[in-house]
JSON list of C-alpha atoms in Angstrom, two decimals:
[
{"chain": "A", "resi": 1332, "resn": "MET", "atom": "CA", "xyz": [98.62, 114.91, 108.11]},
{"chain": "A", "resi": 1333, "resn": "GLY", "atom": "CA", "xyz": [99.53, 115.68, 111.79]},
{"chain": "A", "resi": 1334, "resn": "ARG", "atom": "CA", "xyz": [101.69, 113.97, 114.34]},
{"chain": "A", "resi": 1335, "resn": "ILE", "atom": "CA", "xyz": [102.96, 110.46, 113.40]},
{"chain": "A", "resi": 1336, "resn": "THR", "atom": "CA", "xyz": [101.42, 107.81, 115.62]},
{"chain": "A", "resi": 1337, "resn": "ASP", "atom": "CA", "xyz": [103.37, 105.20, 117.57]},
{"chain": "A", "resi": 1338, "resn": "THR", "atom": "CA", "xyz": [102.19, 102.27, 115.38]},
{"chain": "A", "resi": 1339, "resn": "VAL", "atom": "CA", "xyz": [103.05, 103.91, 112.13]},
{"chain": "A", "resi": 1340, "resn": "LYS", "atom": "CA", "xyz": [106.45, 104.95, 113.56]},
{"chain": "A", "resi": 1341, "resn": "ALA", "atom": "CA", "xyz": [107.14, 101.32, 114.58]},
{"chain": "A", "resi": 1342, "resn": "LEU", "atom": "CA", "xyz": [106.16, 100.08, 111.13]},
{"chain": "A", "resi": 1343, "resn": "LEU", "atom": "CA", "xyz": [108.43, 102.65, 109.49]},
{"chain": "A", "resi": 1344, "resn": "ILE", "atom": "CA", "xyz": [111.37, 101.66, 111.71]},
{"chain": "A", "resi": 1345, "resn": "ILE", "atom": "CA", "xyz": [110.87, 97.90, 111.08]},
{"chain": "A", "resi": 1346, "resn": "ASN", "atom": "CA", "xyz": [110.76, 98.48, 107.35]},
{"chain": "A", "resi": 1347, "resn": "VAL", "atom": "CA", "xyz": [113.99, 100.53, 107.51]},
{"chain": "A", "resi": 1348, "resn": "ILE", "atom": "CA", "xyz": [115.72, 97.83, 109.64]},
{"chain": "A", "resi": 1349, "resn": "PHE", "atom": "CA", "xyz": [114.75, 95.14, 107.10]},
{"chain": "A", "resi": 1350, "resn": "PHE", "atom": "CA", "xyz": [115.96, 97.29, 104.28]},
{"chain": "A", "resi": 1351, "resn": "ILE", "atom": "CA", "xyz": [119.35, 97.97, 105.96]},
{"chain": "A", "resi": 1352, "resn": "GLY", "atom": "CA", "xyz": [119.57, 94.32, 106.79]},
{"chain": "A", "resi": 1353, "resn": "SER", "atom": "CA", "xyz": [118.96, 93.36, 103.11]},
{"chain": "A", "resi": 1354, "resn": "LEU", "atom": "CA", "xyz": [121.73, 95.83, 101.99]},
{"chain": "A", "resi": 1355, "resn": "THR", "atom": "CA", "xyz": [124.06, 94.13, 104.48]},
{"chain": "A", "resi": 1356, "resn": "LEU", "atom": "CA", "xyz": [123.12, 90.48, 103.78]},
{"chain": "A", "resi": 1357, "resn": "GLY", "atom": "CA", "xyz": [122.35, 90.82, 100.11]},
{"chain": "A", "resi": 1358, "resn": "ASP", "atom": "CA", "xyz": [120.76, 87.91, 98.31]},
{"chain": "A", "resi": 1359, "resn": "ALA", "atom": "CA", "xyz": [120.72, 85.83, 101.61]},
{"chain": "A", "resi": 1360, "resn": "ALA", "atom": "CA", "xyz": [118.19, 88.28, 103.00]},
{"chain": "A", "resi": 1361, "resn": "TYR", "atom": "CA", "xyz": [115.87, 87.79, 100.04]},
{"chain": "A", "resi": 1362, "resn": "LYS", "atom": "CA", "xyz": [116.24, 84.03, 100.14]},
{"chain": "A", "resi": 1363, "resn": "LEU", "atom": "CA", "xyz": [115.14, 84.03, 103.78]},
{"chain": "A", "resi": 1364, "resn": "PHE", "atom": "CA", "xyz": [112.53, 86.85, 104.08]},
{"chain": "A", "resi": 1365, "resn": "ALA", "atom": "CA", "xyz": [111.11, 87.56, 100.58]},
{"chain": "A", "resi": 1366, "resn": "LEU", "atom": "CA", "xyz": [107.96, 85.48, 99.73]},
{"chain": "A", "resi": 1367, "resn": "TRP", "atom": "CA", "xyz": [108.79, 82.81, 97.20]},
{"chain": "A", "resi": 1368, "resn": "PHE", "atom": "CA", "xyz": [106.39, 80.77, 95.18]},
{"chain": "A", "resi": 1369, "resn": "PRO", "atom": "CA", "xyz": [105.15, 78.01, 97.54]},
{"chain": "A", "resi": 1370, "resn": "LYS", "atom": "CA", "xyz": [106.41, 75.21, 95.33]},
{"chain": "A", "resi": 1371, "resn": "ASN", "atom": "CA", "xyz": [109.94, 76.74, 95.29]},
{"chain": "A", "resi": 1372, "resn": "GLY", "atom": "CA", "xyz": [112.37, 75.21, 97.70]},
{"chain": "A", "resi": 1373, "resn": "ASN", "atom": "CA", "xyz": [113.16, 78.68, 99.11]},
{"chain": "A", "resi": 1374, "resn": "PHE", "atom": "CA", "xyz": [109.65, 79.12, 100.42]},
{"chain": "A", "resi": 1375, "resn": "GLN", "atom": "CA", "xyz": [109.27, 79.25, 104.19]},
{"chain": "A", "resi": 1376, "resn": "ILE", "atom": "CA", "xyz": [106.08, 79.82, 106.22]},
{"chain": "A", "resi": 1377, "resn": "TRP", "atom": "CA", "xyz": [107.37, 82.93, 107.94]},
{"chain": "A", "resi": 1378, "resn": "GLN", "atom": "CA", "xyz": [107.77, 84.69, 104.55]},
{"chain": "A", "resi": 1379, "resn": "ILE", "atom": "CA", "xyz": [104.04, 85.28, 104.55]},
{"chain": "A", "resi": 1380, "resn": "ALA", "atom": "CA", "xyz": [104.74, 88.07, 107.11]},
{"chain": "A", "resi": 1381, "resn": "THR", "atom": "CA", "xyz": [108.36, 89.03, 106.52]},
{"chain": "A", "resi": 1382, "resn": "HIS", "atom": "CA", "xyz": [107.92, 89.89, 102.85]},
{"chain": "A", "resi": 1383, "resn": "MET", "atom": "CA", "xyz": [105.76, 92.89, 103.82]},
{"chain": "A", "resi": 1384, "resn": "PHE", "atom": "CA", "xyz": [108.88, 94.42, 105.32]},
{"chain": "A", "resi": 1385, "resn": "MET", "atom": "CA", "xyz": [111.30, 93.72, 102.52]},
{"chain": "A", "resi": 1386, "resn": "HIS", "atom": "CA", "xyz": [111.92, 96.12, 99.59]},
{"chain": "A", "resi": 1387, "resn": "SER", "atom": "CA", "xyz": [113.91, 96.11, 96.39]},
{"chain": "A", "resi": 1388, "resn": "GLN", "atom": "CA", "xyz": [117.56, 96.95, 96.55]},
{"chain": "A", "resi": 1389, "resn": "GLU", "atom": "CA", "xyz": [117.52, 98.11, 92.95]},
{"chain": "A", "resi": 1390, "resn": "THR", "atom": "CA", "xyz": [116.24, 101.51, 93.70]},
{"chain": "A", "resi": 1391, "resn": "PHE", "atom": "CA", "xyz": [115.55, 103.57, 96.87]},
{"chain": "A", "resi": 1392, "resn": "ALA", "atom": "CA", "xyz": [112.31, 104.74, 95.27]},
{"chain": "A", "resi": 1393, "resn": "HIS", "atom": "CA", "xyz": [110.52, 101.53, 96.24]},
{"chain": "A", "resi": 1394, "resn": "ILE", "atom": "CA", "xyz": [110.95, 101.94, 100.02]},
{"chain": "A", "resi": 1395, "resn": "LEU", "atom": "CA", "xyz": [110.82, 105.71, 99.92]},
{"chain": "A", "resi": 1396, "resn": "PHE", "atom": "CA", "xyz": [107.49, 105.82, 98.12]},
{"chain": "A", "resi": 1397, "resn": "ASN", "atom": "CA", "xyz": [105.99, 103.13, 100.34]},
{"chain": "A", "resi": 1398, "resn": "MET", "atom": "CA", "xyz": [107.12, 104.77, 103.49]},
{"chain": "A", "resi": 1399, "resn": "PHE", "atom": "CA", "xyz": [105.98, 108.19, 102.40]},
{"chain": "A", "resi": 1400, "resn": "MET", "atom": "CA", "xyz": [102.52, 106.80, 101.71]},
{"chain": "A", "resi": 1401, "resn": "LEU", "atom": "CA", "xyz": [102.51, 105.02, 105.07]},
{"chain": "A", "resi": 1402, "resn": "TYR", "atom": "CA", "xyz": [103.46, 108.34, 106.75]},
{"chain": "A", "resi": 1403, "resn": "MET", "atom": "CA", "xyz": [100.89, 110.37, 104.85]},
{"chain": "A", "resi": 1404, "resn": "PHE", "atom": "CA", "xyz": [97.90, 108.07, 105.34]},
{"chain": "A", "resi": 1405, "resn": "GLY", "atom": "CA", "xyz": [98.70, 105.77, 108.18]},
{"chain": "A", "resi": 1406, "resn": "SER", "atom": "CA", "xyz": [98.72, 108.16, 111.17]},
{"chain": "A", "resi": 1407, "resn": "HIS", "atom": "CA", "xyz": [95.50, 109.72, 109.92]},
{"chain": "A", "resi": 1408, "resn": "MET", "atom": "CA", "xyz": [93.83, 106.34, 109.75]},
{"chain": "A", "resi": 1409, "resn": "GLU", "atom": "CA", "xyz": [95.14, 105.11, 113.07]},
{"chain": "A", "resi": 1410, "resn": "ASN", "atom": "CA", "xyz": [93.86, 108.28, 114.77]},
{"chain": "A", "resi": 1411, "resn": "ALA", "atom": "CA", "xyz": [90.44, 107.74, 113.18]},
{"chain": "A", "resi": 1412, "resn": "ILE", "atom": "CA", "xyz": [89.90, 104.05, 113.86]},
{"chain": "A", "resi": 1413, "resn": "GLY", "atom": "CA", "xyz": [92.29, 103.15, 116.70]},
{"chain": "A", "resi": 1414, "resn": "GLN", "atom": "CA", "xyz": [95.45, 101.04, 116.92]},
{"chain": "A", "resi": 1415, "resn": "ARG", "atom": "CA", "xyz": [93.99, 97.60, 116.86]},
{"chain": "A", "resi": 1416, "resn": "LYS", "atom": "CA", "xyz": [91.71, 98.18, 113.93]},
{"chain": "A", "resi": 1417, "resn": "PHE", "atom": "CA", "xyz": [94.56, 99.98, 112.06]},
{"chain": "A", "resi": 1418, "resn": "LEU", "atom": "CA", "xyz": [96.90, 96.91, 112.61]},
{"chain": "A", "resi": 1419, "resn": "PHE", "atom": "CA", "xyz": [94.11, 94.58, 111.54]},
{"chain": "A", "resi": 1420, "resn": "LEU", "atom": "CA", "xyz": [93.52, 96.67, 108.36]},
{"chain": "A", "resi": 1421, "resn": "TYR", "atom": "CA", "xyz": [97.18, 96.89, 107.49]},
{"chain": "A", "resi": 1422, "resn": "PHE", "atom": "CA", "xyz": [98.01, 93.20, 107.87]},
{"chain": "A", "resi": 1423, "resn": "SER", "atom": "CA", "xyz": [94.75, 91.85, 106.41]},
{"chain": "A", "resi": 1424, "resn": "ALA", "atom": "CA", "xyz": [95.29, 94.03, 103.43]},
{"chain": "A", "resi": 1425, "resn": "GLY", "atom": "CA", "xyz": [98.89, 92.74, 103.11]},
{"chain": "A", "resi": 1426, "resn": "LEU", "atom": "CA", "xyz": [97.57, 89.13, 103.21]},
{"chain": "A", "resi": 1427, "resn": "GLY", "atom": "CA", "xyz": [94.94, 89.92, 100.70]},
{"chain": "A", "resi": 1428, "resn": "ALA", "atom": "CA", "xyz": [97.57, 91.37, 98.42]},
{"chain": "A", "resi": 1429, "resn": "MET", "atom": "CA", "xyz": [99.65, 88.26, 98.81]},
{"chain": "A", "resi": 1430, "resn": "LEU", "atom": "CA", "xyz": [96.85, 85.85, 98.10]},
{"chain": "A", "resi": 1431, "resn": "LEU", "atom": "CA", "xyz": [95.71, 87.63, 94.87]},
{"chain": "A", "resi": 1432, "resn": "GLN", "atom": "CA", "xyz": [99.22, 87.92, 93.54]},
{"chain": "A", "resi": 1433, "resn": "LEU", "atom": "CA", "xyz": [99.92, 84.20, 94.27]},
{"chain": "A", "resi": 1434, "resn": "ALA", "atom": "CA", "xyz": [96.68, 83.35, 92.58]},
{"chain": "A", "resi": 1435, "resn": "PHE", "atom": "CA", "xyz": [97.99, 85.17, 89.54]},
{"chain": "A", "resi": 1436, "resn": "TYR", "atom": "CA", "xyz": [101.25, 83.23, 89.66]},
{"chain": "A", "resi": 1437, "resn": "TYR", "atom": "CA", "xyz": [99.49, 79.92, 90.01]},
{"chain": "A", "resi": 1438, "resn": "PHE", "atom": "CA", "xyz": [97.35, 80.90, 86.92]},
{"chain": "A", "resi": 1439, "resn": "ASN", "atom": "CA", "xyz": [100.62, 81.18, 85.00]},
{"chain": "A", "resi": 1440, "resn": "PHE", "atom": "CA", "xyz": [102.15, 78.15, 86.59]},
{"chain": "A", "resi": 1441, "resn": "GLN", "atom": "CA", "xyz": [99.47, 75.53, 86.49]},
{"chain": "A", "resi": 1442, "resn": "PRO", "atom": "CA", "xyz": [98.80, 75.09, 82.69]},
{"chain": "A", "resi": 1443, "resn": "ALA", "atom": "CA", "xyz": [102.37, 73.98, 81.79]},
{"chain": "A", "resi": 1444, "resn": "TYR", "atom": "CA", "xyz": [102.70, 72.04, 85.02]},
{"chain": "A", "resi": 1445, "resn": "GLN", "atom": "CA", "xyz": [99.59, 70.05, 84.15]},
{"chain": "A", "resi": 1446, "resn": "SER", "atom": "CA", "xyz": [100.91, 69.44, 80.67]},
{"chain": "A", "resi": 1447, "resn": "PHE", "atom": "CA", "xyz": [104.18, 68.01, 82.17]},
{"chain": "A", "resi": 1448, "resn": "ILE", "atom": "CA", "xyz": [102.11, 65.70, 84.38]},
{"chain": "A", "resi": 1449, "resn": "GLU", "atom": "CA", "xyz": [100.09, 64.54, 81.41]},
{"chain": "A", "resi": 1450, "resn": "ALA", "atom": "CA", "xyz": [103.35, 63.92, 79.56]},
{"chain": "A", "resi": 1451, "resn": "GLY", "atom": "CA", "xyz": [104.36, 61.46, 82.25]},
{"chain": "A", "resi": 1452, "resn": "PHE", "atom": "CA", "xyz": [106.80, 63.62, 84.25]},
{"chain": "A", "resi": 1453, "resn": "SER", "atom": "CA", "xyz": [106.77, 63.30, 88.01]},
{"chain": "A", "resi": 1454, "resn": "ASN", "atom": "CA", "xyz": [106.57, 66.29, 90.35]},
{"chain": "A", "resi": 1455, "resn": "GLU", "atom": "CA", "xyz": [110.25, 65.76, 91.27]},
{"chain": "A", "resi": 1456, "resn": "GLU", "atom": "CA", "xyz": [111.28, 65.87, 87.59]},
{"chain": "A", "resi": 1457, "resn": "ILE", "atom": "CA", "xyz": [109.29, 69.02, 87.09]},
{"chain": "A", "resi": 1458, "resn": "ILE", "atom": "CA", "xyz": [110.80, 70.76, 90.04]},
{"chain": "A", "resi": 1459, "resn": "GLY", "atom": "CA", "xyz": [114.25, 69.57, 88.87]},
{"chain": "A", "resi": 1460, "resn": "PHE", "atom": "CA", "xyz": [113.61, 71.22, 85.45]},
{"chain": "A", "resi": 1461, "resn": "LEU", "atom": "CA", "xyz": [112.46, 74.39, 87.14]},
{"chain": "A", "resi": 1462, "resn": "ASP", "atom": "CA", "xyz": [115.56, 74.53, 89.35]},
{"chain": "A", "resi": 1463, "resn": "SER", "atom": "CA", "xyz": [117.95, 73.86, 86.48]},
{"chain": "A", "resi": 1464, "resn": "GLY", "atom": "CA", "xyz": [116.13, 75.49, 83.60]},
{"chain": "A", "resi": 1465, "resn": "ARG", "atom": "CA", "xyz": [116.47, 72.43, 81.43]},
{"chain": "A", "resi": 1466, "resn": "TYR", "atom": "CA", "xyz": [113.62, 70.17, 80.22]},
{"chain": "A", "resi": 1467, "resn": "ASN", "atom": "CA", "xyz": [112.75, 67.50, 77.71]},
{"chain": "A", "resi": 1468, "resn": "THR", "atom": "CA", "xyz": [111.37, 69.22, 74.59]},
{"chain": "A", "resi": 1469, "resn": "ALA", "atom": "CA", "xyz": [109.02, 66.29, 74.21]},
{"chain": "A", "resi": 1470, "resn": "VAL", "atom": "CA", "xyz": [106.69, 68.09, 76.50]},
{"chain": "A", "resi": 1471, "resn": "LEU", "atom": "CA", "xyz": [106.05, 70.74, 73.75]},
{"chain": "A", "resi": 1472, "resn": "LYS", "atom": "CA", "xyz": [103.72, 68.16, 72.27]},
{"chain": "A", "resi": 1473, "resn": "TYR", "atom": "CA", "xyz": [101.37, 69.03, 75.05]},
{"chain": "A", "resi": 1474, "resn": "THR", "atom": "CA", "xyz": [102.01, 72.76, 75.70]},
{"chain": "A", "resi": 1475, "resn": "THR", "atom": "CA", "xyz": [103.83, 75.79, 74.29]},
{"chain": "A", "resi": 1476, "resn": "GLU", "atom": "CA", "xyz": [107.16, 77.43, 74.94]},
{"chain": "A", "resi": 1477, "resn": "GLU", "atom": "CA", "xyz": [105.33, 80.50, 76.13]},
{"chain": "A", "resi": 1478, "resn": "SER", "atom": "CA", "xyz": [103.38, 78.43, 78.67]},
{"chain": "A", "resi": 1479, "resn": "VAL", "atom": "CA", "xyz": [106.64, 76.80, 79.89]},
{"chain": "A", "resi": 1480, "resn": "SER", "atom": "CA", "xyz": [108.22, 80.22, 80.18]},
{"chain": "A", "resi": 1481, "resn": "ASP", "atom": "CA", "xyz": [105.23, 81.47, 82.25]},
{"chain": "A", "resi": 1482, "resn": "MET", "atom": "CA", "xyz": [105.51, 78.46, 84.55]},
{"chain": "A", "resi": 1483, "resn": "PHE", "atom": "CA", "xyz": [109.30, 79.06, 84.96]},
{"chain": "A", "resi": 1484, "resn": "GLY", "atom": "CA", "xyz": [108.71, 82.79, 85.68]},
{"chain": "A", "resi": 1485, "resn": "ALA", "atom": "CA", "xyz": [105.98, 82.01, 88.31]},
{"chain": "A", "resi": 1486, "resn": "TYR", "atom": "CA", "xyz": [108.19, 79.39, 90.01]},
{"chain": "A", "resi": 1487, "resn": "HIS", "atom": "CA", "xyz": [111.06, 81.84, 90.38]},
{"chain": "A", "resi": 1488, "resn": "SER", "atom": "CA", "xyz": [108.92, 84.80, 91.38]},
{"chain": "A", "resi": 1489, "resn": "LEU", "atom": "CA", "xyz": [109.35, 86.50, 94.76]},
{"chain": "A", "resi": 1490, "resn": "MET", "atom": "CA", "xyz": [107.24, 89.10, 96.49]},
{"chain": "A", "resi": 1491, "resn": "VAL", "atom": "CA", "xyz": [108.64, 92.01, 98.57]},
{"chain": "A", "resi": 1492, "resn": "GLY", "atom": "CA", "xyz": [107.21, 95.25, 99.75]},
{"chain": "A", "resi": 1493, "resn": "ALA", "atom": "CA", "xyz": [104.58, 96.92, 101.87]},
{"chain": "A", "resi": 1494, "resn": "SER", "atom": "CA", "xyz": [102.67, 98.17, 98.80]},
{"chain": "A", "resi": 1495, "resn": "GLY", "atom": "CA", "xyz": [99.69, 95.78, 99.20]},
{"chain": "A", "resi": 1496, "resn": "ALA", "atom": "CA", "xyz": [99.15, 96.68, 102.88]},
{"chain": "A", "resi": 1497, "resn": "ILE", "atom": "CA", "xyz": [99.51, 100.39, 102.08]},
{"chain": "A", "resi": 1498, "resn": "ALA", "atom": "CA", "xyz": [97.11, 100.08, 99.23]},
{"chain": "A", "resi": 1499, "resn": "GLY", "atom": "CA", "xyz": [94.59, 98.75, 101.68]},
{"chain": "A", "resi": 1500, "resn": "VAL", "atom": "CA", "xyz": [95.20, 101.69, 104.02]},
{"chain": "A", "resi": 1501, "resn": "ILE", "atom": "CA", "xyz": [94.76, 104.19, 101.24]},
{"chain": "A", "resi": 1502, "resn": "ALA", "atom": "CA", "xyz": [91.60, 102.49, 99.99]},
{"chain": "A", "resi": 1503, "resn": "ALA", "atom": "CA", "xyz": [90.16, 102.60, 103.49]},
{"chain": "A", "resi": 1504, "resn": "PHE", "atom": "CA", "xyz": [91.10, 106.28, 103.77]},
{"chain": "A", "resi": 1505, "resn": "ALA", "atom": "CA", "xyz": [89.06, 106.93, 100.58]},
{"chain": "A", "resi": 1506, "resn": "VAL", "atom": "CA", "xyz": [86.05, 105.14, 102.07]},
{"chain": "A", "resi": 1507, "resn": "LEU", "atom": "CA", "xyz": [86.34, 107.08, 105.37]},
{"chain": "A", "resi": 1508, "resn": "PHE", "atom": "CA", "xyz": [87.16, 110.48, 103.84]},
{"chain": "A", "resi": 1509, "resn": "PRO", "atom": "CA", "xyz": [85.80, 110.22, 100.28]},
{"chain": "A", "resi": 1510, "resn": "ASN", "atom": "CA", "xyz": [85.59, 113.94, 99.62]},
{"chain": "A", "resi": 1511, "resn": "LEU", "atom": "CA", "xyz": [88.77, 115.09, 101.29]},
{"chain": "A", "resi": 1512, "resn": "PRO", "atom": "CA", "xyz": [90.86, 117.02, 98.64]},
{"chain": "A", "resi": 1513, "resn": "LEU", "atom": "CA", "xyz": [94.34, 115.67, 98.08]},
{"chain": "A", "resi": 1514, "resn": "TYR", "atom": "CA", "xyz": [97.22, 117.08, 96.05]},
{"chain": "A", "resi": 1515, "resn": "LEU", "atom": "CA", "xyz": [99.40, 115.07, 93.74]},
{"chain": "A", "resi": 1516, "resn": "MET", "atom": "CA", "xyz": [103.09, 116.11, 93.31]},
{"chain": "A", "resi": 1517, "resn": "PHE", "atom": "CA", "xyz": [103.44, 118.39, 90.34]},
{"chain": "A", "resi": 1518, "resn": "ILE", "atom": "CA", "xyz": [99.62, 118.80, 89.97]},
{"chain": "A", "resi": 1519, "resn": "PRO", "atom": "CA", "xyz": [98.45, 121.89, 91.74]},
{"chain": "A", "resi": 1520, "resn": "VAL", "atom": "CA", "xyz": [94.72, 121.03, 91.49]},
{"chain": "A", "resi": 1521, "resn": "PRO", "atom": "CA", "xyz": [93.18, 119.13, 94.49]},
{"chain": "A", "resi": 1522, "resn": "ILE", "atom": "CA", "xyz": [91.57, 115.78, 93.72]},
{"chain": "A", "resi": 1523, "resn": "LYS", "atom": "CA", "xyz": [88.97, 114.15, 95.96]},
{"chain": "A", "resi": 1524, "resn": "ALA", "atom": "CA", "xyz": [90.28, 111.03, 97.72]},
{"chain": "A", "resi": 1525, "resn": "LYS", "atom": "CA", "xyz": [87.69, 108.81, 96.17]},
{"chain": "A", "resi": 1526, "resn": "TYR", "atom": "CA", "xyz": [88.65, 109.79, 92.64]},
{"chain": "A", "resi": 1527, "resn": "LEU", "atom": "CA", "xyz": [92.34, 109.63, 93.28]},
{"chain": "A", "resi": 1528, "resn": "VAL", "atom": "CA", "xyz": [92.18, 106.08, 94.73]},
{"chain": "A", "resi": 1529, "resn": "ALA", "atom": "CA", "xyz": [89.80, 104.97, 91.99]},
{"chain": "A", "resi": 1530, "resn": "GLY", "atom": "CA", "xyz": [92.29, 106.22, 89.44]},
{"chain": "A", "resi": 1531, "resn": "TYR", "atom": "CA", "xyz": [95.17, 104.30, 90.95]},
{"chain": "A", "resi": 1532, "resn": "PHE", "atom": "CA", "xyz": [92.91, 101.14, 91.09]},
{"chain": "A", "resi": 1533, "resn": "VAL", "atom": "CA", "xyz": [92.20, 101.48, 87.36]},
{"chain": "A", "resi": 1534, "resn": "LEU", "atom": "CA", "xyz": [95.89, 101.87, 86.54]},
{"chain": "A", "resi": 1535, "resn": "ASP", "atom": "CA", "xyz": [96.81, 98.76, 88.50]},
{"chain": "A", "resi": 1536, "resn": "LEU", "atom": "CA", "xyz": [93.95, 96.83, 86.95]},
{"chain": "A", "resi": 1537, "resn": "PHE", "atom": "CA", "xyz": [95.09, 97.88, 83.47]},
{"chain": "A", "resi": 1538, "resn": "GLY", "atom": "CA", "xyz": [98.76, 96.90, 84.39]},
{"chain": "A", "resi": 1539, "resn": "GLY", "atom": "CA", "xyz": [97.62, 93.55, 85.85]},
{"chain": "A", "resi": 1540, "resn": "ILE", "atom": "CA", "xyz": [95.57, 92.59, 82.77]},
{"chain": "A", "resi": 1541, "resn": "THR", "atom": "CA", "xyz": [98.02, 93.84, 80.09]},
{"chain": "A", "resi": 1542, "resn": "GLY", "atom": "CA", "xyz": [101.29, 93.09, 81.88]},
{"chain": "A", "resi": 1543, "resn": "GLN", "atom": "CA", "xyz": [102.48, 96.60, 81.04]},
{"chain": "A", "resi": 1544, "resn": "SER", "atom": "CA", "xyz": [104.16, 98.85, 83.55]},
{"chain": "A", "resi": 1545, "resn": "VAL", "atom": "CA", "xyz": [102.04, 101.87, 84.40]},
{"chain": "A", "resi": 1546, "resn": "TYR", "atom": "CA", "xyz": [104.22, 103.49, 87.03]},
{"chain": "A", "resi": 1547, "resn": "GLY", "atom": "CA", "xyz": [107.48, 103.78, 85.02]},
{"chain": "A", "resi": 1548, "resn": "ALA", "atom": "CA", "xyz": [109.06, 100.80, 86.82]},
{"chain": "A", "resi": 1549, "resn": "THR", "atom": "CA", "xyz": [109.33, 97.07, 86.15]},
{"chain": "A", "resi": 1550, "resn": "ASN", "atom": "CA", "xyz": [108.35, 94.09, 88.26]},
{"chain": "A", "resi": 1551, "resn": "ILE", "atom": "CA", "xyz": [105.43, 95.81, 89.86]},
{"chain": "A", "resi": 1552, "resn": "ALA", "atom": "CA", "xyz": [102.99, 93.38, 91.55]},
{"chain": "A", "resi": 1553, "resn": "HIS", "atom": "CA", "xyz": [99.76, 94.99, 90.21]},
{"chain": "A", "resi": 1554, "resn": "TRP", "atom": "CA", "xyz": [97.58, 92.24, 91.46]},
{"chain": "A", "resi": 1555, "resn": "ALA", "atom": "CA", "xyz": [98.95, 92.68, 94.96]},
{"chain": "A", "resi": 1556, "resn": "HIS", "atom": "CA", "xyz": [98.02, 96.41, 94.88]},
{"chain": "A", "resi": 1557, "resn": "ILE", "atom": "CA", "xyz": [94.51, 95.44, 93.78]},
{"chain": "A", "resi": 1558, "resn": "GLY", "atom": "CA", "xyz": [94.16, 92.60, 96.41]},
{"chain": "A", "resi": 1559, "resn": "GLY", "atom": "CA", "xyz": [95.22, 94.99, 99.18]},
{"chain": "A", "resi": 1560, "resn": "ALA", "atom": "CA", "xyz": [92.98, 97.76, 97.97]},
{"chain": "A", "resi": 1561, "resn": "VAL", "atom": "CA", "xyz": [89.96, 95.53, 97.77]},
{"chain": "A", "resi": 1562, "resn": "ILE", "atom": "CA", "xyz": [90.49, 94.21, 101.30]},
{"chain": "A", "resi": 1563, "resn": "GLY", "atom": "CA", "xyz": [91.01, 97.73, 102.61]},
{"chain": "A", "resi": 1564, "resn": "PHE", "atom": "CA", "xyz": [87.89, 99.00, 100.84]},
{"chain": "A", "resi": 1565, "resn": "ILE", "atom": "CA", "xyz": [85.67, 96.18, 102.07]},
{"chain": "A", "resi": 1566, "resn": "THR", "atom": "CA", "xyz": [86.93, 96.26, 105.64]},
{"chain": "A", "resi": 1567, "resn": "MET", "atom": "CA", "xyz": [86.49, 99.95, 106.00]},
{"chain": "A", "resi": 1568, "resn": "TRP", "atom": "CA", "xyz": [83.15, 99.92, 104.25]},
{"chain": "A", "resi": 1569, "resn": "TYR", "atom": "CA", "xyz": [81.96, 97.37, 106.71]},
{"chain": "A", "resi": 1570, "resn": "TRP", "atom": "CA", "xyz": [83.17, 99.20, 109.74]},
{"chain": "A", "resi": 1571, "resn": "LYS", "atom": "CA", "xyz": [81.76, 102.49, 108.54]},
{"chain": "A", "resi": 1572, "resn": "LYS", "atom": "CA", "xyz": [78.47, 100.84, 107.90]},
{"chain": "A", "resi": 1573, "resn": "ASN", "atom": "CA", "xyz": [78.31, 99.55, 111.39]},
{"chain": "A", "resi": 1574, "resn": "SER", "atom": "CA", "xyz": [79.41, 102.82, 113.05]},
{"chain": "A", "resi": 1575, "resn": "PHE", "atom": "CA", "xyz": [82.85, 101.66, 114.12]},
{"chain": "A", "resi": 1576, "resn": "ASN", "atom": "CA", "xyz": [83.62, 104.94, 115.93]},
{"chain": "A", "resi": 1577, "resn": "GLN", "atom": "CA", "xyz": [81.24, 104.03, 118.65]},
{"chain": "A", "resi": 1578, "resn": "ASN", "atom": "CA", "xyz": [82.89, 100.71, 119.23]},
{"chain": "A", "resi": 1579, "resn": "ARG", "atom": "CA", "xyz": [86.62, 101.35, 119.05]},
{"chain": "A", "resi": 1580, "resn": "TRP", "atom": "CA", "xyz": [88.76, 98.38, 120.06]},
{"chain": "A", "resi": 1581, "resn": "ASN", "atom": "CA", "xyz": [91.02, 100.55, 122.08]}
]
């Protein structure tokens, strides 16, 4: 894809620094810099930004794949649209990914939470249950164990990774270069960018709806991928429609 641009190089370095830091600090790094569910006591406002640079310690594949995709597509996009627009695209896609994934968590959280409220529990009592994992079974008159489990899972969820931002960059790439042939590893046949990105979108949509892993890994935030891709697609479609190349920000 050509020479790596300065902005992409900086993003790669920051991600690697955060990853090394998380290996050094362990759980403390995730408590501080991963994005926690907003009702969780670990939530801090800066996590809205910092979670995009954190990655899972369980496998190097998480950061390696994300950084490879950023390297492959990021420099090409920055050269095409300029540094400022690239940064806007990257971080707006990351925020869009975060918002959609949080909306999914709230969808799982709210039904049981509302049932607790209707049963006469205060917000402090509910948060105490979520922190301790113990609750009064009387609430099951109003909801189900499955719903309570979903609420507990949403409350203790945390988001890490640049996947949403990178999904936005890749979706924008497909809008800008829809017919550019791309090669997948182990598949020697070129696939046009628009079809490849559409295929990934469908896989994530399937994974988000069914809750099944489609990439051979667990704990994948499929809705974050979708959110980032949608923002990237809309942003690039708007810029392309309005002839952005004639009005570069830099």
